[in-house]
Amino acid sequence: MASLLLLLLALFSPGSGRLLPYDLLYADGVRAYFARDWPRAAELLQRALHSYSQLLEARRGCQGGCREEAGFVGPPAAPSWEPRFFDRVLQRAECLGECLGRRLGSEPSLHRASREIQEDFEQREPYNYLQVALFQLKKLDEAVSAAHTFFVANPQHLQMREDMEKYRRMAGVKLESFRDLQATPYWEAYETGVQQYNVDKYLQAAVKLEVSLEEVLLALEDCRALCEGPQEDSTEEEMQPGLYEAIAAHYIQVLKCRQHCVLEVATKPGRVSATDDFIPSHLDLLQFAYDQVENHALAAECAASYLLFYPSDEPMLEKMKRYRAELGEGASVTARENIQRYVQRSLMEKKLIYYAVEHLGGTFNDPDPWTPDELIPESLKQKHKENQEKQRLENLDVGEQEQTGPFTFEGITVAMDSHQLNGSQRVVFDRVLTDSECKDILRLAKAAGGTEDGYRGRQSPHTPHERFEGLTVLKALQLAQDGTVNWRDAKLLLHASEKSRKIVESYFTPGKRLHFSFTHLVCRTAVEGDQDGRMDLSHPVHADNCLLDPEGKECWREPPAYVYRDYSGILYLNDDFHGGDLFFTELDAVTVTAQVHPKCGRLVAFSSGGENPHGVWAVTRGRRCAIALWYTLSPEHAEQERMEAEDLMRQGDVEQEPSHADVEEHMGADHSGGASPEPPMTKGRARSTSQRRTSGSESGQQPQKLRARDEF
């Protein structure tokens, strides 16, 4: 593999005029990152980002050029429409292949990356790796820019938030280094325009909003051009083998992608939801601003353009009457040509999509609240209304979350990060549980001791010098139903593990759901009188998703290892014992790199791969209890027993006195925190135009993603 990559690097060297596929550069850059080869990692990651940017530019340029060179002019004449139509299709395909081959310097098919890699680049993940490599190379200003670029798109990433604070405190860091390397120009213009509008500086506001509107329409064209790429695998309907069925399915996929471009353009990096009615809102603000500076001709033009979206809007119709009267009978008032083209094209595409959904099956989450009711087929109107209401409720929740900021958990502190733990993707949190909560879960463990679960207090499978007890969340709820253990304590186990999951998710994978793979309350008790001269470990050195080979210094991610596990966590409940510290090692399983001493409420979390071999020192006196947690990014490997336990809890809540709110209060959960600033809201003088919309998923489960992270 290494020799093949070296050959490719030689063939696609910068001087060759050929663009090396960005996914290959990225994969090799990540490998160099984990090998701590910082110069090579930085070079390859920067080349990967450049290659990705050039690929998108080439695709956009070729789509536009070939649309002109091999476009469809007028309707094909009957009866020979089929050969004429496909003649143009073949010419367009030839043009695109030749253009991309010329601009990329290689076969275009070499540049088709997996969906997981595409998502990494869309979410700016390479900058996450790059900033660490640049920091290690002492290229501080470049590291800050890379970190800031990632953070802008991922403001809820708690680990990067800490890194950014560290950068701000560092001597020698220039303020101008905190810049977004992938900034979209229209957001700055739009937000500046809204700010000027809100302080009654209408002329300045109009200038900025005009710039923003022009840039937004250009960004929409770029986005739409990229929709014409290779067909994605579809899970919403089975692909038919016929020629016309295949063409129809791919074409409708392209149209849906084009329709959702308005949401992509209207969603600020780092935000979940799109700005309300982005293009109509520009026109609404502009007509009011022009009216205030008494430029009634432009105000009327913007009002007429706005009415293309909402033709029965009474306040705007009244304004149009006033504008016509002020301009005189002979004045011609028409909507802007570019807005007319935008609306006509969008309505034509919607009509085709709704026809396909009605007659060929599938779904369509319409991104626009202004779609005319008469365009939607009668058989789909009820479903459309339900989708709009569901979207409205979801966006209310999203809006609330974006105003309050990321879920930061009040009082919880990062005791040690990866740098202090001498590794990668390791962290220790303190104060996750209170002393009282730890005692309650310890009481649960004691009451459940000897039940038919886990190892039932038998000799540990890892050492004869300790007894091992285990309790799953499902068994805890079942015992609570039977009255063997306290119901509130069993629920607390479930909620404590869920709180830990949210913390780990917020720190390592914000925006990507972590699922439980397995949850286990475990206690290790030293066997009295059997500790003299003890040389073994409570738990031997291992990795959680691969088979550790200390001699070869490798970790093989293959069965029987739990290869689907991505992150691990241990939530400690006590420290009144001797020994039992967690420790990390190198791949040789001998060289200790870090050690963590348990105590109540301490959560240690780390990625589950070969970068984090770990073990547990012998417990030589007393009883050590903790909640062991394993997580996966793959929904198909989610812990089934946990779902059953949650069902039992919901059923039991009907019969038991404590409510969910009681448990939240008992857990001390807090959902407040700081947030990155929202775009300014407009004043009441310019009417609110729409409900907030976001793109709904029209596909099935998302695949597991490449995920890795380090810091200083």
XYZ file of C-alpha atoms in Angstrom:
712
model
C 0.000 0.000 0.000
C 2.773 2.435 0.921
C 4.673 1.739 -2.310
C 1.487 2.255 -4.353
C 0.903 5.605 -2.683
C 4.501 6.677 -3.312
C 4.019 5.814 -6.986
C 0.810 7.864 -7.112
C 2.528 10.792 -5.391
C 5.264 10.654 -8.002
C 2.765 10.500 -10.892
C 0.637 13.291 -9.431
C 3.452 15.546 -8.204
C 2.737 19.305 -8.175
C 4.745 19.808 -11.360
C 2.902 17.079 -13.284
C -0.277 19.138 -13.773
C -2.313 16.254 -12.384
C -4.567 16.559 -9.360
C -4.111 13.740 -6.867
C -7.450 12.439 -5.504
C -8.156 14.262 -2.260
C -9.367 11.169 -0.411
C -6.002 9.440 -0.918
C -4.130 12.501 0.315
C -6.461 12.779 3.301
C -6.124 9.118 4.264
C -2.335 9.257 4.076
C -2.323 12.564 5.968
C -4.345 11.019 8.797
C -1.976 8.043 8.915
C 0.981 10.413 9.157
C -0.878 12.319 11.884
C -1.263 9.218 14.046
C 2.340 8.299 13.353
C 3.216 11.798 14.664
C 5.005 12.575 11.422
C 3.942 16.215 11.655
C 5.701 17.641 8.542
C 4.246 14.939 6.314
C 0.803 15.182 7.944
C 0.673 18.957 7.460
C 1.808 18.739 3.831
C -0.644 15.968 2.889
C -3.615 17.530 4.676
C -2.976 20.891 3.002
C -2.665 19.172 -0.367
C -5.905 17.273 0.315
C -7.767 20.515 1.046
C -6.298 22.138 -2.071
C -7.201 19.103 -4.193
C -10.764 19.122 -2.860
C -11.132 22.833 -3.612
C -9.742 22.419 -7.139
C -12.036 19.448 -7.789
C -15.134 21.461 -6.838
C -13.947 24.392 -8.966
C -13.379 22.082 -11.930
C -16.815 20.499 -11.607
C -18.558 23.854 -11.349
C -16.608 25.277 -14.295
C -17.188 22.262 -16.522
C -20.908 22.072 -15.762
C -21.308 25.737 -16.692
C -19.147 25.509 -19.798
C -20.780 22.346 -21.130
C -24.248 23.750 -20.486
C -23.368 26.420 -23.042
C -21.480 24.149 -25.445
C -23.869 21.189 -25.489
C -27.128 22.668 -24.226
C -30.689 21.746 -25.140
C -32.120 24.345 -27.521
C -35.895 24.228 -27.875
C -38.139 21.165 -27.709
C -37.073 18.150 -29.798
C -39.158 17.720 -32.936
C -41.511 14.747 -33.155
C -41.337 11.957 -34.208
C -37.526 11.878 -34.056
C -37.301 13.400 -30.551
C -35.552 10.411 -28.942
C -32.338 10.290 -31.037
C -32.136 14.110 -31.044
C -32.520 14.221 -27.252
C -29.962 11.518 -26.566
C -27.582 13.005 -29.102
C -27.409 16.117 -26.920
C -27.104 13.939 -23.781
C -24.118 12.143 -25.282
C -22.528 15.422 -26.362
C -22.964 16.849 -22.847
C -21.426 13.696 -21.326
C -18.507 13.862 -23.750
C -17.964 17.551 -22.992
C -17.967 16.964 -19.223
C -15.587 14.001 -19.433
C -13.149 15.882 -21.675
C -13.339 19.082 -19.617
C -12.828 17.365 -16.257
C -10.062 15.175 -17.619
C -8.265 18.245 -18.935
C -8.652 20.268 -15.740
C -7.866 17.413 -13.356
C -5.111 15.888 -15.450
C -6.501 12.388 -14.855
C -9.580 10.214 -15.210
C -12.507 11.933 -13.371
C -13.610 8.616 -11.829
C -10.406 8.598 -9.740
C -11.791 11.547 -7.794
C -14.958 9.882 -6.515
C -14.602 9.616 -2.747
C -16.826 7.746 -0.307
C -19.734 9.575 1.306
C -17.985 9.435 4.691
C -14.930 11.266 3.328
C -17.103 13.819 1.541
C -18.875 14.567 4.824
C -15.550 15.017 6.592
C -14.580 17.699 4.085
C -18.014 19.333 4.178
C -17.686 19.530 7.973
C -14.068 20.785 7.703
C -12.645 17.831 9.620
C -9.216 17.984 7.868
C -8.611 21.379 9.512
C -8.998 19.657 12.883
C -6.023 17.397 12.159
C -4.120 20.144 10.358
C -4.144 22.613 13.252
C -2.484 20.066 15.542
C 0.201 19.221 12.986
C 0.934 22.909 12.378
C 1.069 23.565 16.115
C 3.585 20.766 16.541
C 5.649 22.345 13.757
C 5.526 25.668 15.669
C 3.632 27.337 12.797
C 1.394 29.083 15.268
C -0.431 31.571 13.038
C -1.268 28.893 10.456
C -2.417 26.552 13.230
C -4.728 29.225 14.634
C -6.277 29.852 11.203
C -6.858 26.128 10.664
C -8.354 25.746 14.147
C -10.589 28.791 13.682
C -11.774 27.491 10.293
C -12.833 24.203 11.893
C -14.389 25.897 14.933
C -16.544 28.270 12.856
C -18.311 25.252 11.336
C -18.300 23.242 14.585
C -18.960 25.711 17.426
C -20.309 22.974 19.720
C -17.050 21.028 19.620
C -16.024 21.384 23.278
C -12.489 20.142 22.759
C -11.840 22.690 20.004
C -13.445 25.373 22.156
C -10.747 24.660 24.756
C -8.042 24.701 22.083
C -9.244 28.097 20.860
C -9.072 29.489 24.395
C -5.514 28.188 24.696
C -4.571 29.862 21.421
C -6.056 33.175 22.604
C -3.923 33.046 25.753
C -0.699 32.266 23.901
C 1.871 35.008 23.508
C 2.661 35.986 19.946
C -0.670 34.934 18.402
C -1.893 37.646 16.026
C -5.536 38.656 16.123
C -5.756 38.479 12.327
C -4.795 34.783 12.482
C -8.295 34.020 13.769
C -9.749 33.921 10.274
C -12.032 31.532 8.441
C -10.113 30.079 5.494
C -13.386 28.921 3.901
C -15.458 32.024 4.618
C -18.420 32.659 2.330
C -18.487 36.382 1.442
C -22.252 36.858 1.481
C -22.658 36.109 5.205
C -20.483 39.045 6.219
C -22.326 41.347 3.822
C -25.749 40.057 4.934
C -25.095 40.412 8.656
C -23.513 43.848 8.217
C -26.534 44.910 6.172
C -28.976 43.684 8.832
C -26.981 45.468 11.535
C -27.073 48.729 9.560
C -30.799 48.220 8.946
C -31.473 47.776 12.668
C -29.802 51.113 13.511
C -31.735 52.942 10.754
C -28.744 53.338 8.402
C -30.832 52.307 5.420
C -28.611 53.469 2.570
C -25.593 51.570 3.926
C -27.857 48.598 4.645
C -29.126 48.534 1.067
C -25.583 48.508 -0.333
C -24.579 45.529 1.797
C -27.833 43.630 1.208
C -27.502 44.068 -2.567
C -23.978 42.616 -2.396
C -25.257 39.744 -0.255
C -28.183 38.959 -2.581
C -25.900 38.906 -5.635
C -23.411 36.597 -3.875
C -26.209 34.323 -2.606
C -27.574 33.814 -6.116
C -24.065 32.980 -7.380
C -23.566 30.521 -4.495
C -26.869 28.873 -5.406
C -25.668 28.347 -8.979
C -22.422 26.803 -7.716
C -24.352 24.472 -5.430
C -26.768 23.452 -8.192
C -23.890 22.676 -10.564
C -22.426 20.224 -8.047
C -25.776 18.386 -7.890
C -25.075 16.955 -11.347
C -22.306 14.682 -10.084
C -22.356 10.874 -9.785
C -25.613 9.335 -8.587
C -25.696 8.618 -4.859
C -26.961 5.292 -3.540
C -30.649 5.680 -2.746
C -32.434 3.950 0.116
C -35.802 5.620 -0.254
C -36.857 3.636 -3.309
C -35.582 0.623 -5.176
C -33.779 1.454 -8.405
C -35.431 -0.033 -11.497
C -33.195 -1.600 -14.153
C -34.848 0.028 -17.179
C -33.315 2.895 -19.147
C -36.054 5.436 -18.524
C -36.628 4.431 -14.904
C -32.912 4.853 -14.201
C -32.805 8.232 -15.975
C -35.923 9.416 -14.123
C -34.599 8.342 -10.718
C -31.248 10.075 -11.199
C -32.836 13.216 -12.646
C -35.267 13.540 -9.736
C -32.356 13.070 -7.332
C -30.570 15.966 -9.057
C -33.699 18.139 -8.862
C -34.126 17.450 -5.131
C -30.493 18.330 -4.572
C -30.938 21.589 -6.485
C -34.038 22.453 -4.463
C -32.194 21.947 -1.182
C -29.345 24.216 -2.285
C -31.324 27.139 -0.890
C -31.054 25.564 2.577
C -27.345 24.923 2.185
C -26.707 28.517 1.158
C -28.983 29.877 3.907
C -27.350 27.869 6.702
C -24.463 29.717 8.276
C -21.388 27.535 9.026
C -21.774 26.125 12.524
C -25.565 26.418 12.489
C -28.119 23.631 12.229
C -31.062 25.584 10.828
C -31.326 27.806 7.785
C -32.073 31.528 7.958
C -35.787 32.127 7.429
C -36.811 32.602 3.784
C -33.324 33.771 2.892
C -33.940 35.227 -0.581
C -37.411 36.733 0.077
C -36.068 38.257 3.297
C -33.351 40.078 1.321
C -36.050 41.613 -0.879
C -38.243 42.461 2.115
C -35.408 44.288 3.869
C -34.288 46.019 0.678
C -37.744 47.387 -0.180
C -38.092 48.855 3.288
C -34.565 50.334 3.232
C -35.102 51.926 -0.193
C -38.462 53.259 0.948
C -36.802 54.934 3.948
C -34.265 56.728 1.732
C -37.120 57.663 -0.661
C -35.848 55.637 -3.606
C -39.360 54.511 -4.508
C -38.396 53.025 -7.880
C -36.041 50.465 -6.327
C -38.416 49.924 -3.405
C -41.201 49.081 -5.883
C -38.885 46.748 -7.819
C -38.010 44.846 -4.633
C -41.656 44.719 -3.571
C -42.684 43.324 -6.977
C -39.891 40.736 -6.695
C -41.055 39.770 -3.208
C -44.613 39.280 -4.464
C -43.358 36.568 -6.821
C -42.886 34.456 -3.691
C -45.983 35.617 -1.786
C -48.428 37.063 -4.383
C -51.307 37.434 -1.886
C -49.319 39.164 0.858
C -51.649 42.001 1.859
C -49.108 44.403 3.470
C -46.825 44.162 0.433
C -49.726 44.621 -1.999
C -50.694 47.801 -0.147
C -47.133 49.062 -0.441
C -47.168 48.325 -4.176
C -50.292 50.472 -4.589
C -48.571 53.328 -2.780
C -45.371 52.949 -4.833
C -47.317 52.987 -8.133
C -49.177 56.095 -7.054
C -45.953 57.871 -6.088
C -44.189 56.881 -9.317
C -47.082 57.904 -11.546
C -49.262 56.057 -14.024
C -46.664 55.918 -16.766
C -44.004 54.254 -14.611
C -43.290 50.594 -15.279
C -42.807 48.458 -12.171
C -41.552 44.919 -12.741
C -39.799 42.309 -10.668
C -36.065 41.798 -11.093
C -35.216 39.496 -13.991
C -32.860 37.302 -11.954
C -35.567 36.783 -9.310
C -38.147 35.990 -12.005
C -35.831 33.339 -13.463
C -35.148 31.929 -9.985
C -38.843 31.563 -9.108
C -39.871 30.175 -12.517
C -37.089 27.596 -12.496
C -37.834 26.566 -8.918
C -41.561 26.124 -9.607
C -40.825 24.053 -12.720
C -38.524 21.768 -10.729
C -41.052 21.423 -7.901
C -43.760 20.453 -10.387
C -41.589 17.662 -11.802
C -40.583 16.421 -8.344
C -44.165 16.321 -7.062
C -45.240 14.494 -10.211
C -42.507 11.900 -9.657
C -43.389 11.462 -5.972
C -47.079 11.038 -6.815
C -46.610 8.569 -9.661
C -43.221 6.916 -9.085
C -43.004 6.943 -5.290
C -40.463 8.432 -2.920
C -40.596 11.488 -0.692
C -39.802 15.188 -0.955
C -39.206 17.597 1.919
C -39.989 20.904 0.224
C -37.485 23.488 1.523
C -39.660 26.523 0.695
C -42.660 27.774 2.682
C -43.762 29.850 -0.312
C -44.557 26.896 -2.620
C -48.076 27.546 -4.053
C -50.707 25.191 -2.694
C -52.083 24.539 -6.166
C -48.732 23.095 -7.265
C -48.955 20.235 -4.766
C -51.037 17.219 -5.923
C -54.208 16.612 -3.895
C -52.975 13.182 -2.786
C -49.840 14.754 -1.265
C -51.296 17.879 0.356
C -52.070 16.280 3.713
C -48.597 14.730 3.908
C -47.083 18.093 2.923
C -48.942 19.858 5.759
C -47.830 17.210 8.254
C -44.211 17.582 7.129
C -44.398 21.368 7.439
C -45.816 21.156 10.963
C -43.227 18.579 11.987
C -40.488 20.764 10.532
C -41.863 23.812 12.347
C -41.776 22.034 15.711
C -38.277 20.663 15.077
C -37.013 24.104 14.143
C -38.497 25.618 17.289
C -36.370 23.140 19.257
C -33.315 23.869 17.103
C -33.816 27.613 17.462
C -34.024 27.267 21.228
C -30.848 25.202 21.292
C -28.958 27.648 19.061
C -29.964 30.578 21.253
C -28.828 28.872 24.459
C -25.697 27.382 22.918
C -24.116 23.948 23.248
C -24.974 21.605 26.080
C -22.019 22.443 28.331
C -23.005 20.832 31.681
C -22.622 23.364 34.475
C -19.967 22.538 37.049
C -18.249 19.793 35.062
C -14.546 20.427 34.529
C -11.892 18.981 32.240
C -9.295 17.703 34.695
C -6.871 16.356 32.067
C -6.793 16.555 28.290
C -4.861 14.545 25.719
C -1.718 16.612 26.188
C -1.687 16.041 29.939
C -2.466 12.356 29.373
C 0.418 12.037 26.875
C -1.699 10.593 24.099
C -4.490 11.287 21.640
C -8.251 11.347 22.099
C -8.129 11.021 25.874
C -9.858 13.205 28.444
C -10.796 13.194 32.132
C -13.873 15.049 33.446
C -14.584 15.703 37.117
C -17.825 16.411 39.007
C -20.024 14.417 36.632
C -21.818 12.968 39.706
C -22.257 14.311 43.207
C -21.215 12.384 46.321
C -24.867 11.637 47.014
C -25.414 10.228 43.528
C -22.337 8.020 43.811
C -23.620 6.643 47.135
C -27.025 5.886 45.609
C -25.513 3.910 42.726
C -23.160 2.100 45.127
C -26.243 1.171 47.167
C -27.774 -0.214 43.966
C -24.649 -2.303 43.288
C -24.683 -3.672 46.810
C -28.405 -4.510 46.749
C -28.030 -6.240 43.376
C -25.012 -8.298 44.524
C -25.489 -12.008 44.069
C -28.295 -11.653 41.516
C -28.348 -13.607 38.284
C -26.442 -11.046 36.212
C -22.855 -10.480 35.084
C -20.328 -12.492 37.069
C -22.445 -12.521 40.270
C -19.561 -11.932 42.649
C -17.542 -14.841 41.308
C -13.826 -14.937 40.736
C -12.812 -12.314 38.203
C -12.188 -13.654 34.684
C -8.948 -11.648 34.670
C -7.389 -12.562 38.045
C -7.987 -15.080 40.856
C -7.204 -12.398 43.450
C -10.425 -10.422 42.911
C -14.172 -10.985 42.828
C -16.110 -9.390 39.997
C -19.747 -8.261 40.046
C -21.622 -6.808 37.059
C -25.050 -5.274 36.556
C -26.580 -4.160 33.254
C -29.111 -1.337 33.024
C -31.845 -3.748 31.916
C -31.246 -6.051 34.870
C -31.242 -3.064 37.218
C -34.698 -1.976 35.993
C -36.001 -5.555 36.164
C -34.776 -5.873 39.761
C -36.420 -2.531 40.550
C -39.703 -3.795 39.135
C -39.445 -6.842 41.386
C -38.724 -4.639 44.391
C -35.240 -6.094 44.915
C -33.566 -2.709 44.472
C -34.681 0.903 44.818
C -36.507 2.186 41.707
C -34.942 5.635 41.957
C -31.427 4.143 42.175
C -32.025 2.023 39.060
C -33.239 5.078 37.143
C -30.245 7.026 38.367
C -27.938 4.401 36.817
C -29.715 4.867 33.487
C -29.572 8.673 33.646
C -25.973 8.812 34.887
C -24.842 6.735 31.927
C -26.883 8.895 29.527
C -25.379 12.069 30.980
C -21.923 10.565 30.432
C -22.817 9.723 26.846
C -23.851 13.323 26.161
C -20.614 14.629 27.646
C -18.463 12.285 25.550
C -20.521 13.060 22.443
C -20.214 16.817 23.006
C -16.458 16.551 23.472
C -15.464 14.127 20.731
C -18.299 13.957 18.157
C -20.540 17.054 18.338
C -23.308 16.847 15.786
C -22.814 13.096 15.363
C -24.897 10.777 17.502
C -23.050 8.351 19.744
C -25.027 5.214 20.554
C -24.482 2.937 23.528
C -22.759 -0.299 22.581
C -22.769 -1.707 26.135
C -23.292 -0.340 29.654
C -22.120 -2.228 32.746
C -21.983 -1.324 36.426
C -18.934 -3.320 37.609
C -17.340 -3.803 41.020
C -13.943 -5.437 41.646
C -13.281 -6.581 45.213
C -9.874 -7.659 46.513
C -9.927 -11.184 48.010
C -8.759 -10.783 51.608
C -5.622 -12.715 52.551
C -4.740 -13.382 48.933
C -2.757 -10.273 47.977
C 0.780 -11.046 49.171
C 3.340 -11.028 46.379
C 0.685 -10.293 43.784
C 2.158 -9.450 40.342
C -0.880 -9.524 38.040
C -3.300 -6.821 36.929
C -6.955 -6.334 37.707
C -7.526 -6.015 33.950
C -4.700 -6.782 31.477
C -3.654 -4.207 28.884
C -5.960 -4.251 25.863
C -7.716 -2.021 23.323
C -11.498 -1.928 23.051
C -12.055 -2.386 19.307
C -8.982 -4.230 18.062
C -6.726 -7.162 18.931
C -3.544 -5.869 20.553
C -0.273 -7.381 19.300
C 2.411 -6.006 21.685
C 5.297 -7.782 19.978
C 4.447 -6.458 16.545
C 3.245 -3.161 18.037
C 0.030 -3.435 16.047
C -3.670 -3.544 16.866
C -5.753 -5.574 14.427
C -9.305 -4.304 13.989
C -10.935 -7.604 13.188
C -13.190 -10.138 14.962
C -13.394 -11.335 17.659
C -12.668 -7.729 18.726
C -15.689 -5.421 19.066
C -14.694 -3.600 15.893
C -17.797 -1.363 15.883
C -16.904 0.350 19.168
C -15.630 3.894 18.641
C -15.339 5.477 22.104
C -15.067 4.178 25.653
C -15.781 5.692 29.038
C -15.484 4.817 32.732
C -17.530 6.722 35.315
C -16.018 6.121 38.761
C -18.121 5.876 41.928
C -15.620 5.646 44.794
C -11.964 5.811 45.859
C -11.969 3.986 49.229
C -9.771 1.106 48.031
C -6.111 0.457 47.302
C -4.791 0.151 43.745
C -7.224 0.028 40.831
C -5.861 2.998 38.848
C -6.493 3.055 35.111
C -3.331 3.383 33.005
C -2.557 3.901 29.315
C 0.406 2.360 27.493
C 2.163 2.395 24.167
C 1.365 -0.400 21.698
C 4.010 -2.532 23.415
C 1.598 -2.847 26.409
C 4.544 -2.118 28.731
C 5.474 1.565 28.437
C 3.002 3.454 30.639
C 2.111 6.879 29.225
C -0.520 8.083 31.712
C -2.408 7.053 34.827
C -5.844 8.059 36.171
C -6.840 7.648 39.807
C -10.558 6.900 40.343
C -12.798 9.052 42.501
C -16.521 9.741 42.755
C -17.898 11.558 39.698
C -14.726 11.257 37.606
C -15.311 10.254 33.981
C -12.409 9.148 31.812
C -13.188 8.887 28.074
C -11.065 7.901 25.092
C -11.258 6.520 21.576
C -11.474 2.737 21.508
C -8.697 1.958 19.027
C -5.032 1.036 19.124
C -4.056 4.609 19.966
C -5.326 3.956 23.508
C -4.187 0.604 24.949
C -5.119 0.559 28.647
C -5.310 -1.642 31.693
C -6.175 -1.539 35.416
C -3.674 -1.975 38.254
C -4.506 -4.639 40.807
C -7.118 -3.831 43.471
C -5.279 -4.973 46.610
C -7.735 -3.827 49.254
C -11.418 -2.868 49.264
C -14.043 -2.645 46.520
C -13.706 -0.548 43.352
C -16.971 0.283 41.511
C -17.497 2.098 38.220
C -19.886 2.304 35.289
C -18.140 0.950 32.190
C -19.412 2.521 28.965
C -18.779 1.740 25.326
C -20.138 3.781 22.419
C -20.551 3.345 18.683
C -21.266 5.688 15.777
C -23.155 2.859 14.032
C -26.902 2.777 14.866
C -27.096 -0.871 13.812
C -24.805 -1.800 16.709
C -26.724 0.134 19.356
C -27.296 -1.680 22.654
C -30.679 -3.432 22.420
C -30.888 -4.105 26.158
C -30.700 -0.400 26.826
C -33.724 0.260 24.648
C -35.625 -2.396 26.593
C -34.486 -0.779 29.842
C -35.744 2.635 28.703
C -39.113 1.078 27.807
C -39.275 -0.488 31.273
C -38.450 2.858 32.849
C -41.242 4.602 30.951
C -43.709 1.900 31.969
C -42.543 2.027 35.565
C -42.828 5.825 35.721
C -46.587 5.471 35.344
C -46.677 3.383 38.521
C -43.837 4.987 40.472
C -43.941 8.351 42.216
C -40.708 10.029 40.952
C -41.115 11.821 37.647
C -38.552 12.431 34.929
C -38.226 15.988 36.191
C -37.330 14.621 39.623
C -34.531 12.566 38.145
C -33.285 15.540 36.118
C -33.198 17.552 39.342
C -31.542 14.641 41.146
C -28.892 14.474 38.406
C -28.352 18.231 38.488
C -28.607 18.402 34.690
C -28.113 21.808 33.184
C -28.767 22.812 29.625
C -27.418 26.314 29.631
C -24.278 27.625 28.074
C -22.757 30.223 25.824
C -23.398 30.255 22.133
C -21.830 31.732 19.076
C -23.829 34.802 18.033
C -27.009 34.486 15.977
C -27.509 36.615 12.866
C -29.284 39.829 14.022
C -33.066 39.767 13.965
C -34.880 42.357 11.901
C -37.071 44.995 13.478
C -40.815 44.648 13.524
C -41.152 47.301 10.835
C -40.124 44.783 8.196
C -42.563 41.909 8.368
C -41.475 38.420 9.402
C -41.680 36.334 6.275
C -41.546 32.645 7.070
C -41.116 29.727 9.335
C -37.622 28.382 9.753
C -36.803 25.443 7.513
C -34.022 22.871 7.479
C -33.281 20.048 5.125
C -34.896 16.811 6.230
C -33.049 13.598 5.666
C -34.420 11.596 2.768
C -32.003 8.708 3.144
C -31.512 5.848 5.546
C -28.950 5.353 8.250
C -25.694 7.188 7.944
C -22.557 5.073 7.643
C -19.922 4.984 10.344
C -17.403 7.758 9.813
C -13.663 8.052 10.074
C -13.168 9.952 13.312
C -10.008 10.900 15.094
C -8.892 13.831 17.205
C -5.931 15.145 19.104
C -4.954 18.481 20.627
C -1.912 20.238 22.007
